[in-house]
XYZ file of C-alpha atoms in Angstrom:
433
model
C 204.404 169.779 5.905
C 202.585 168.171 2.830
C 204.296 166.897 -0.084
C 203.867 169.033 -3.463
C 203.325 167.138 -6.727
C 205.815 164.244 -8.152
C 206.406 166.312 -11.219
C 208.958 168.436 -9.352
C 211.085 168.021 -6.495
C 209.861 167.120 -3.513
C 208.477 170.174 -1.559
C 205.681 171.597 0.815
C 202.454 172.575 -0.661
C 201.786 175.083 1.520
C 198.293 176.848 1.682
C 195.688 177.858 -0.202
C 196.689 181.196 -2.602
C 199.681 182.155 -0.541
C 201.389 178.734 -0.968
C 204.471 178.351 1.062
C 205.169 182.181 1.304
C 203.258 182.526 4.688
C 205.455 180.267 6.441
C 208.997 180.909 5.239
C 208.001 184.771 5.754
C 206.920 183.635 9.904
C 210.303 181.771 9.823
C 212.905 181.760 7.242
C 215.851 179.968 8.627
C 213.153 177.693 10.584
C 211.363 176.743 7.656
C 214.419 176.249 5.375
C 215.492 174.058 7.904
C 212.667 172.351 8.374
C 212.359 171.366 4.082
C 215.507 169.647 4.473
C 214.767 167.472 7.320
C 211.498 166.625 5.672
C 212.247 166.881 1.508
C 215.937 166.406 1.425
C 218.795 167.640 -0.724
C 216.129 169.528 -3.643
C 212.901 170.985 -2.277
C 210.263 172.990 -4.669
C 209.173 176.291 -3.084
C 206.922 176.763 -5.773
C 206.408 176.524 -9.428
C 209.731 178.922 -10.523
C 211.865 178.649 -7.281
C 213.705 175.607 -5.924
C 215.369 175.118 -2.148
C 219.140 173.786 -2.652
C 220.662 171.877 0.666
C 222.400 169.091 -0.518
C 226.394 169.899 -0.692
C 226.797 168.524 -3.871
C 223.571 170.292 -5.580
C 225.346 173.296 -4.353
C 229.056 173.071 -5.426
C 226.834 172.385 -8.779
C 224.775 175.528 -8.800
C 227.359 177.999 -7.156
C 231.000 176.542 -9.579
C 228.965 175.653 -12.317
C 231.688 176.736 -15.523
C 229.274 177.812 -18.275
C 226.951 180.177 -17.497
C 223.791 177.657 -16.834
C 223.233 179.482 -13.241
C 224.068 183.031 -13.098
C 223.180 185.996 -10.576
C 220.253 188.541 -12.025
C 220.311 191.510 -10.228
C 222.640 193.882 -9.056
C 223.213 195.423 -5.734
C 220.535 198.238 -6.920
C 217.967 194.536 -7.164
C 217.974 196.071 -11.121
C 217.841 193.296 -13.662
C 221.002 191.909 -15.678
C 221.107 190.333 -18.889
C 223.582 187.472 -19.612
C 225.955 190.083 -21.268
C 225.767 192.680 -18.259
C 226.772 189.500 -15.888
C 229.774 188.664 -17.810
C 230.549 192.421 -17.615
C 230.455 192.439 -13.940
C 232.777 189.362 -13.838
C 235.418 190.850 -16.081
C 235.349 193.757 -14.081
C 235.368 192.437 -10.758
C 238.921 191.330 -12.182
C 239.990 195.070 -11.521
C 239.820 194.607 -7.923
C 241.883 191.601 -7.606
C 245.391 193.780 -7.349
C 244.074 195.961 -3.969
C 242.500 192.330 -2.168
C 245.426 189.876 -2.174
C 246.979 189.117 1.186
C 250.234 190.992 -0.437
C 248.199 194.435 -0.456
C 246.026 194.114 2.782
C 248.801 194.474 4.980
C 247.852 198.105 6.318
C 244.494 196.735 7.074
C 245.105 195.052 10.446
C 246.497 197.782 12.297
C 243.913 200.888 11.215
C 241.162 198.015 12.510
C 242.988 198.026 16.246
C 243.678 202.096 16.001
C 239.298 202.472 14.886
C 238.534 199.543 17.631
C 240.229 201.292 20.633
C 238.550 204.894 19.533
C 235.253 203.032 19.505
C 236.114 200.498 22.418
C 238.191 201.976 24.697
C 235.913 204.153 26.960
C 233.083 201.793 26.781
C 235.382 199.230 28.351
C 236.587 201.737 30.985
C 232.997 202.670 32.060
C 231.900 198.994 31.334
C 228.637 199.759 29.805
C 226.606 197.166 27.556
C 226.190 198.262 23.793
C 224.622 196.941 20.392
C 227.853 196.372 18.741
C 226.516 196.016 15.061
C 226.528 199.801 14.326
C 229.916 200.160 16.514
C 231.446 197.388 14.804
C 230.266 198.653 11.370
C 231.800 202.118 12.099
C 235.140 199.993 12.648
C 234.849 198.364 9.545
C 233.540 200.666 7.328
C 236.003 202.596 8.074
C 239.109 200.831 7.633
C 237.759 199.529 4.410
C 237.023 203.194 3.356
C 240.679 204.043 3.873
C 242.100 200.704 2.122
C 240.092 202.360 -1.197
C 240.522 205.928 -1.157
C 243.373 206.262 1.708
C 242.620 209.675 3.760
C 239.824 210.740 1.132
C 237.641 207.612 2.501
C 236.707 209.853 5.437
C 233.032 210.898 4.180
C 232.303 207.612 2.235
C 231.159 205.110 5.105
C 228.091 207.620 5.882
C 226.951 207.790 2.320
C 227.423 204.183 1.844
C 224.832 203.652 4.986
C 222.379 206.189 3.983
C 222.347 203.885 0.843
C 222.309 200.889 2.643
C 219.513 201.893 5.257
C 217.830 202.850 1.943
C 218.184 199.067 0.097
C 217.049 197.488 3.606
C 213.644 198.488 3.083
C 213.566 196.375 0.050
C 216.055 193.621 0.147
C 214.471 190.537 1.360
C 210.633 191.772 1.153
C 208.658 189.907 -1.022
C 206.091 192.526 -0.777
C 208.669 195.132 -2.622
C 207.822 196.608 -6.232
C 210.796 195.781 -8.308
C 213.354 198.428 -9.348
C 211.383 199.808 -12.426
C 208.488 201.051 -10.632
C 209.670 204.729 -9.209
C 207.971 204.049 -5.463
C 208.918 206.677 -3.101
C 211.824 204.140 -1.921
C 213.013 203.321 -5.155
C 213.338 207.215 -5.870
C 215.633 207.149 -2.645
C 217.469 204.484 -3.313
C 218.537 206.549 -6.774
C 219.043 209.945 -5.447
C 221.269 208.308 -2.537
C 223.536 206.490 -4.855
C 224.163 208.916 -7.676
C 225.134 210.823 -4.391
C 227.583 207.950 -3.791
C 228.513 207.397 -7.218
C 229.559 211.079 -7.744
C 231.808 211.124 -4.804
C 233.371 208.022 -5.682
C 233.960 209.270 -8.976
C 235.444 212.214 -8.829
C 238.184 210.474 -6.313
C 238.711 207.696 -9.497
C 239.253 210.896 -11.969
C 242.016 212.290 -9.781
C 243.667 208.884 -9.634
C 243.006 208.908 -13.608
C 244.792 211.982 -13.812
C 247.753 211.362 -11.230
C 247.936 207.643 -10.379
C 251.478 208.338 -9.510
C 250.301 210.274 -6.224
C 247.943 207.521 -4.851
C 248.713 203.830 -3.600
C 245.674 202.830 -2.474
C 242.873 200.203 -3.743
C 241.181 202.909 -5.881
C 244.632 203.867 -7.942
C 245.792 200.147 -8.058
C 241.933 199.487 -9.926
C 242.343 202.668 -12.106
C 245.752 201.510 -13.394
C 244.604 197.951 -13.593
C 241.473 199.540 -15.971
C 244.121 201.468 -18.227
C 246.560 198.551 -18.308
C 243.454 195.762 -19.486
C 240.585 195.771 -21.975
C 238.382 196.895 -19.479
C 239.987 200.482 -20.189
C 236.344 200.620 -21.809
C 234.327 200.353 -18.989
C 233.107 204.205 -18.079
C 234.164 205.685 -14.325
C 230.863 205.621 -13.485
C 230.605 201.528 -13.777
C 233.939 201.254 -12.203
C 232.457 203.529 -9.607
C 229.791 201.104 -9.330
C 232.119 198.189 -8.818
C 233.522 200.030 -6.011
C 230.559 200.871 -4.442
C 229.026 197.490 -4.391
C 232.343 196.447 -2.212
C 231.950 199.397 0.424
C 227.891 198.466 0.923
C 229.156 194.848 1.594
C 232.204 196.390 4.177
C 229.274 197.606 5.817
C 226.914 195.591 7.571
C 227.844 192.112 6.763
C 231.290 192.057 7.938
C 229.424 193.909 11.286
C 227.078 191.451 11.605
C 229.751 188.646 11.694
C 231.773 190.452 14.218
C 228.374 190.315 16.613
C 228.278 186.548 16.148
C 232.107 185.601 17.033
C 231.761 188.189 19.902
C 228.421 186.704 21.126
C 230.174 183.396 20.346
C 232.982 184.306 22.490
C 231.468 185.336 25.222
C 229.935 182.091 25.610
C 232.773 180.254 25.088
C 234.963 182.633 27.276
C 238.271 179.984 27.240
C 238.621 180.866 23.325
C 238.719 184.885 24.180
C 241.679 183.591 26.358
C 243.802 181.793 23.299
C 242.832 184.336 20.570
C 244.556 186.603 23.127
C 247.853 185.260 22.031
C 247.288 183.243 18.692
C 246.215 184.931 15.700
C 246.117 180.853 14.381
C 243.144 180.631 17.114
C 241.625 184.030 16.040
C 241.343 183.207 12.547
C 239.730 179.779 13.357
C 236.645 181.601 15.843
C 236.442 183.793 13.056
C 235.936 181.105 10.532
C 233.448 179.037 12.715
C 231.749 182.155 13.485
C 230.836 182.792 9.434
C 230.065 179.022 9.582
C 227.419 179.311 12.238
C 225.930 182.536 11.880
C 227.219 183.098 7.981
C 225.985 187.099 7.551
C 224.710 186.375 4.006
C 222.747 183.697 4.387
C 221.089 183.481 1.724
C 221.761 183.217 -1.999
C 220.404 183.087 -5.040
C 221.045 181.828 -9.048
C 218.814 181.462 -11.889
C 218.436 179.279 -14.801
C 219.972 180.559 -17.911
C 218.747 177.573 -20.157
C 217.039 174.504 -19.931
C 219.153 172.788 -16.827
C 219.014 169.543 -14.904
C 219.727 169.283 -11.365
C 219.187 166.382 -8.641
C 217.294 164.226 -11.110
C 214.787 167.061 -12.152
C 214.201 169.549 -15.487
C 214.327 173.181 -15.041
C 213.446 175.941 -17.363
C 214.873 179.257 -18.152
C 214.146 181.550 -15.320
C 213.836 178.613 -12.845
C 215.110 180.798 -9.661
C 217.322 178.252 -6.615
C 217.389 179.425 -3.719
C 221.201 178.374 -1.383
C 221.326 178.885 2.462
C 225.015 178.868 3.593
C 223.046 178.848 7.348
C 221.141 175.512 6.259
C 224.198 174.087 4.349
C 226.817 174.851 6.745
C 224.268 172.566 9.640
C 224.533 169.670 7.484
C 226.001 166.811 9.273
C 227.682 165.063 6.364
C 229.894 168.246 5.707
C 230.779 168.942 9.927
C 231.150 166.972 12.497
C 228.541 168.160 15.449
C 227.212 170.677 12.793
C 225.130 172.793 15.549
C 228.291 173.191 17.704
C 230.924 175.698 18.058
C 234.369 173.824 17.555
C 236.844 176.610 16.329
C 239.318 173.489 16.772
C 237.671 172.254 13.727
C 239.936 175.034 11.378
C 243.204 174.106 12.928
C 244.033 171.070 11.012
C 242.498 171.628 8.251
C 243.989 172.558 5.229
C 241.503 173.341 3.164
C 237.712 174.233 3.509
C 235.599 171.768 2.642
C 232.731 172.052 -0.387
C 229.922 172.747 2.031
C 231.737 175.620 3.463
C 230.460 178.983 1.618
C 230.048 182.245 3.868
C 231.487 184.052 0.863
C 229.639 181.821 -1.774
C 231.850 179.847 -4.374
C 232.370 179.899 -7.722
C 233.261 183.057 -10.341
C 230.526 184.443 -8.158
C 232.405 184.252 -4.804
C 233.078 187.212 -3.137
C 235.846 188.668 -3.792
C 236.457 190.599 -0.496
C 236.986 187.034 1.350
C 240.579 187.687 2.084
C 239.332 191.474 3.360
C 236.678 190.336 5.401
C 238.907 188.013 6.944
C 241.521 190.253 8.034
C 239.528 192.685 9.066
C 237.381 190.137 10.941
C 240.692 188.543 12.941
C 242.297 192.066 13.891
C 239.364 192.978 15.134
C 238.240 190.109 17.211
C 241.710 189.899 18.796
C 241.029 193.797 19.223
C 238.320 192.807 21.605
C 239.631 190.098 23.342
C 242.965 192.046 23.936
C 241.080 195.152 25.919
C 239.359 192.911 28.416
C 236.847 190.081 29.263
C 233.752 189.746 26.833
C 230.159 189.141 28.554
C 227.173 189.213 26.746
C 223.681 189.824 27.610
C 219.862 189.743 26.092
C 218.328 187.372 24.422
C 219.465 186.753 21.167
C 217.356 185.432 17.792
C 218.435 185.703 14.494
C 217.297 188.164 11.991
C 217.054 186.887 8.847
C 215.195 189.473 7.268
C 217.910 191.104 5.476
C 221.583 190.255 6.563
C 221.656 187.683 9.596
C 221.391 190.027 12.693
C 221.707 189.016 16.124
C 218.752 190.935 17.163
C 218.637 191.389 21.075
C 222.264 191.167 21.626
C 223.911 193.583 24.078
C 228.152 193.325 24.732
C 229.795 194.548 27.828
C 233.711 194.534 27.398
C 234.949 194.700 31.239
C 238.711 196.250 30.709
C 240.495 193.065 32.995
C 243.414 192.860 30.520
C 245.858 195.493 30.527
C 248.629 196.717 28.957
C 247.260 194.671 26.190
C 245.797 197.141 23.747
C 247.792 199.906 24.357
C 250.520 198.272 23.196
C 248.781 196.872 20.209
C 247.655 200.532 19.035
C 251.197 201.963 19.765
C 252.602 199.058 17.329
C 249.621 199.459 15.204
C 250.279 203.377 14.525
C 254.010 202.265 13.660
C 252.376 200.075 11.171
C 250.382 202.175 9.654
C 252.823 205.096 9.643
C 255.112 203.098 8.110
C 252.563 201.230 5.387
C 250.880 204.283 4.543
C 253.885 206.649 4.345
C-alpha cells in the first residue's frame, strides 16, 4: 500500500476517485489488518475518517470523559446532536437495575430449558445445522422474557423483522442515509413503530400496575418515576428497550457460533466446560476476543481534538476494530491463538480488551451477554460431543458471521442435560414465581 500525505496520519492512498473504499469493501478485516502492519497505531482512511489500532489511541477515543468523541447515530443510523447523546446516556441509566449480576439470576436456566427445545432432537438425529438463527431463537428469547416476563413471547419476531430490515443498510457504504424515504428506509419505519407500539403498551401496563410485574421492563418504569428521567416519553423509553432486544439478537448469536466453532476445534475445552462454569466463562471470553461480534466501532469528533500526534476537526469520524485490536501482540500473548487459559488468572481485563466497547459508551448488556453466553455454551457441551463442518470465513459485512459454518451435536453425553433442564425448571419456577 502507498503512503498518503505527511499532513495526516500515515495511511494508504488508495486509487484513483474511489480512494481506499475499493479495497476495505473486497476485504474489511483484511485490509484493517493490513494498515496496521504497514501504518501503525493511527492510519488515515481518507480526508474525514481515521483507522484507530494502537491500545492506547483507543482507551483514548472509547473513555475519553468530556464529550470530545461521541457516537452520532442511533440504532435507526438517524443523526444525534450532542444534547440527544447525553439523553441516551442518562437514560441508558434506567436499565442498570434489570442488568446487574443480582437481577440476572433467572437468566441461566430459561437459556438451558430454550437450548434443549432447540437442541435436543437435532442431537438425537445428529444432523448438521447453521446455528446462528437457532442460537438467536435461544437468545432472543430468554432476553425477551428477562424484559417483559411471559408477555416477551411475540417480541423476538418483530425485533428480527426489524433487524433483517437494518441489515440491508448497516455497513453499506452505498446506503442513502436515514432522511431520504428509499423503499428500505420506509421499512425500516413501518417495522419499528410496529415494535415500538408493542413495547409500549407492555411499559403503560407496568406504568399503571408496577406492583404486578418484576421483570426488567417494571424495574426501568419504576426506575423512570423514581429519577429525573420521569420526563423522558414511553415512546423513548420504548426506544431504549428496543435498541437492547435488536442487540440480544444477532450479536450474542453470532458469538455463540464462534465459541462453538471454537470448541469443536479445540474438543478438550468442550470436556472441562462440562464441569466448570470457571472454564465456560473463560471460552466464552476468548471467543468475543477472537471473533468479537461487533467488530467494528465508531466515534466522531465533537471539537477540534488531538490524537497520536495529529489535529482533527469537528466531524473527523475514527474508525475502532475490537477484531484488529484484540490481535495486537503487545495486549495478548500469541494474539492469533485460542488460549481460554489466558482468563483464568486474570483478574481484570486488560485495556485492549473491548468486545462490548469501553467507556460511558460500553454496552451495557455485558453482564447479559455473558450469562447468557456461558449457560448456553455449557448447554451444548453438556448434550453431547461438538463437531463442526464447512468452511468457515468471516463476514464482516454487518455483525461478524461465521459464514459457511455447519454444527453437528452427536448426543455422547447423557444424563447430562436432562438433569440440567429438570434443575433449570426448579430455577425458574422458583425465580419467576
Amino acid at each position: 500500500m502507498r503512503s498518503r500525505s505527511p499532513a495526516g496520519p500515515p495511511g494508504p492512498t488508495g486509487e484513483r476517485w474511489v480512494g481506499n473504499l475499493a479495497a476495505y469493501e473486497t476485504d474489511r478485516l483484511g485490509f484493517l489488518l493490513a494498515t496496521r502492519e504497514e501504518h501503525g497505531d493511527l492510519v488515515g482512511f481518507d480526508g474525514r475518517t481515521a483507522l484507530v489500532h494502537g491500545p492506547a489511541l483507543v482507551s483514548a477515543v472509547l473513555r475519553d470523559r468530556d464529550g470530545s468523541f461521541e457516537i452520532d447515530e442511533n440504532f435507526l443510523q438517524q443523526r444525534l446532536s450532542i444534547a440527544a447523546v447525553d439523553e441516551v446516556f442518562r437514560s441508558r441509566s434506567l436499565l442498570n437495575p434489570g442488568l446487574r449480576p443480582a437481577a440476572l439470576l433467572g437468566v441461566a436456566p430459561h437459556v438451558v430449558q430454550l437450548a434443549h427445545e432447540q437442541l435436543s432432537g437435532r442431537a438425537a438425529a445428529g444432523v448438521a445445522f447453521d446455528p446462528v438463527p437457532v442460537f438467536e431463537r435461544v437468545i432472543s428469547a430468554a432476553v425477551a422474557r428477562h424484559f417483559f416476563g411471559d408477555e416477551g413471547a411475540g417480541l423476538p419476531e418483530l425485533t428480527g423483522r426489524l433487524l433483517d430490515a437494518l441489515a440491508q443498510v448497516i455497513g453499506n457504504p452505498w446506503a442513502l442515509p436515514a432522511s431520504f424515504p428509499t423503499p428500505t428506509r420506509r421499512r425500516i419505519r413501518r417495522r419499528h413503530l410496529e415494535l415500538r407500539g408493542e413495547v409500549v403498551s407492555r411499559l403503560e401496563a407496568r406504568s399503571r400496575r408496577p406492583e404486578r410485574y418484576a421483570d426488567l421492563a417494571a424495574r426501568v418504569v419504576t426506575a423512570r418515576a423514581a429519577a429525573h428521567e420521569a420526563r423522558l416519553p414511553l415512546d423513548r423509553v420504548a426506544d431504549l428497550l428496543i435498541g437492547s432486544l435488536l442487540a440480544a439478537q444477532r450479536v450474542p448469536a453470532a458469538a455463540a457460533a464462534w465459541m462453538s466453532m471454537l470448541v469443536a476445534d479445540h474438543p478438550e475445552w468442550q470436556t472441562r466446560a462440562r464441569d466448570d462454569e470457571t472454564v465456560a466463562r473463560a471460552v466464552v471470553l476468548e471467543a468475543l476476543r477472537l471473533y468479537p461480534p461487533t467488530w467494528v466501532i465508531m466515534r466522531r469528533a465533537t471539537r477540534n481534538v488531538r490524537l497520536g500526534g495529529f489535529a482533527f476537526a469537528p466531524g473527523h469520524h475514527f474508525l475502532i476494530s475490537p477484531y484488529v485490536v484484540h490481535r495486537d501482540p503487545r495486549v495478548f500473548e500469541e494474539p492469533a491463538t485460542f488460549r481460554p487459559q489466558r482468563w483464568m488468572s486474570q483478574q481484570s481485563s486488560p485495556e485492549g480488551y473491548v468486545p462490548f466497547g469501553a467507556g460511558r459508551h460500553r454496552c451495557p448488556g455485558s453482564n447479559l451477554a455473558t450469562v447468557t453466553l456461558v449457560a448456553l455454551l455449557r448447554s451444548i457441551v453438556r448434550l453431547g460431543d461438538v463437531t463442526r463442518a464447512g468452511d468457515v470465513t468471516p463476514d464482516a459485512r454487518t455483525t461478524l458471521l461465521p459464514s459457511g459454518l455447519q454444527l453437528r451435536v452427536c448426543a455422547a453425553v447423557p444424563g447430562f442435560l436432562a438433569a440440567d433442564v429438570a434443575a433449570a425448571s426448579v430455577r425458574a419456577a422458583a425465580l419467576t414465581g
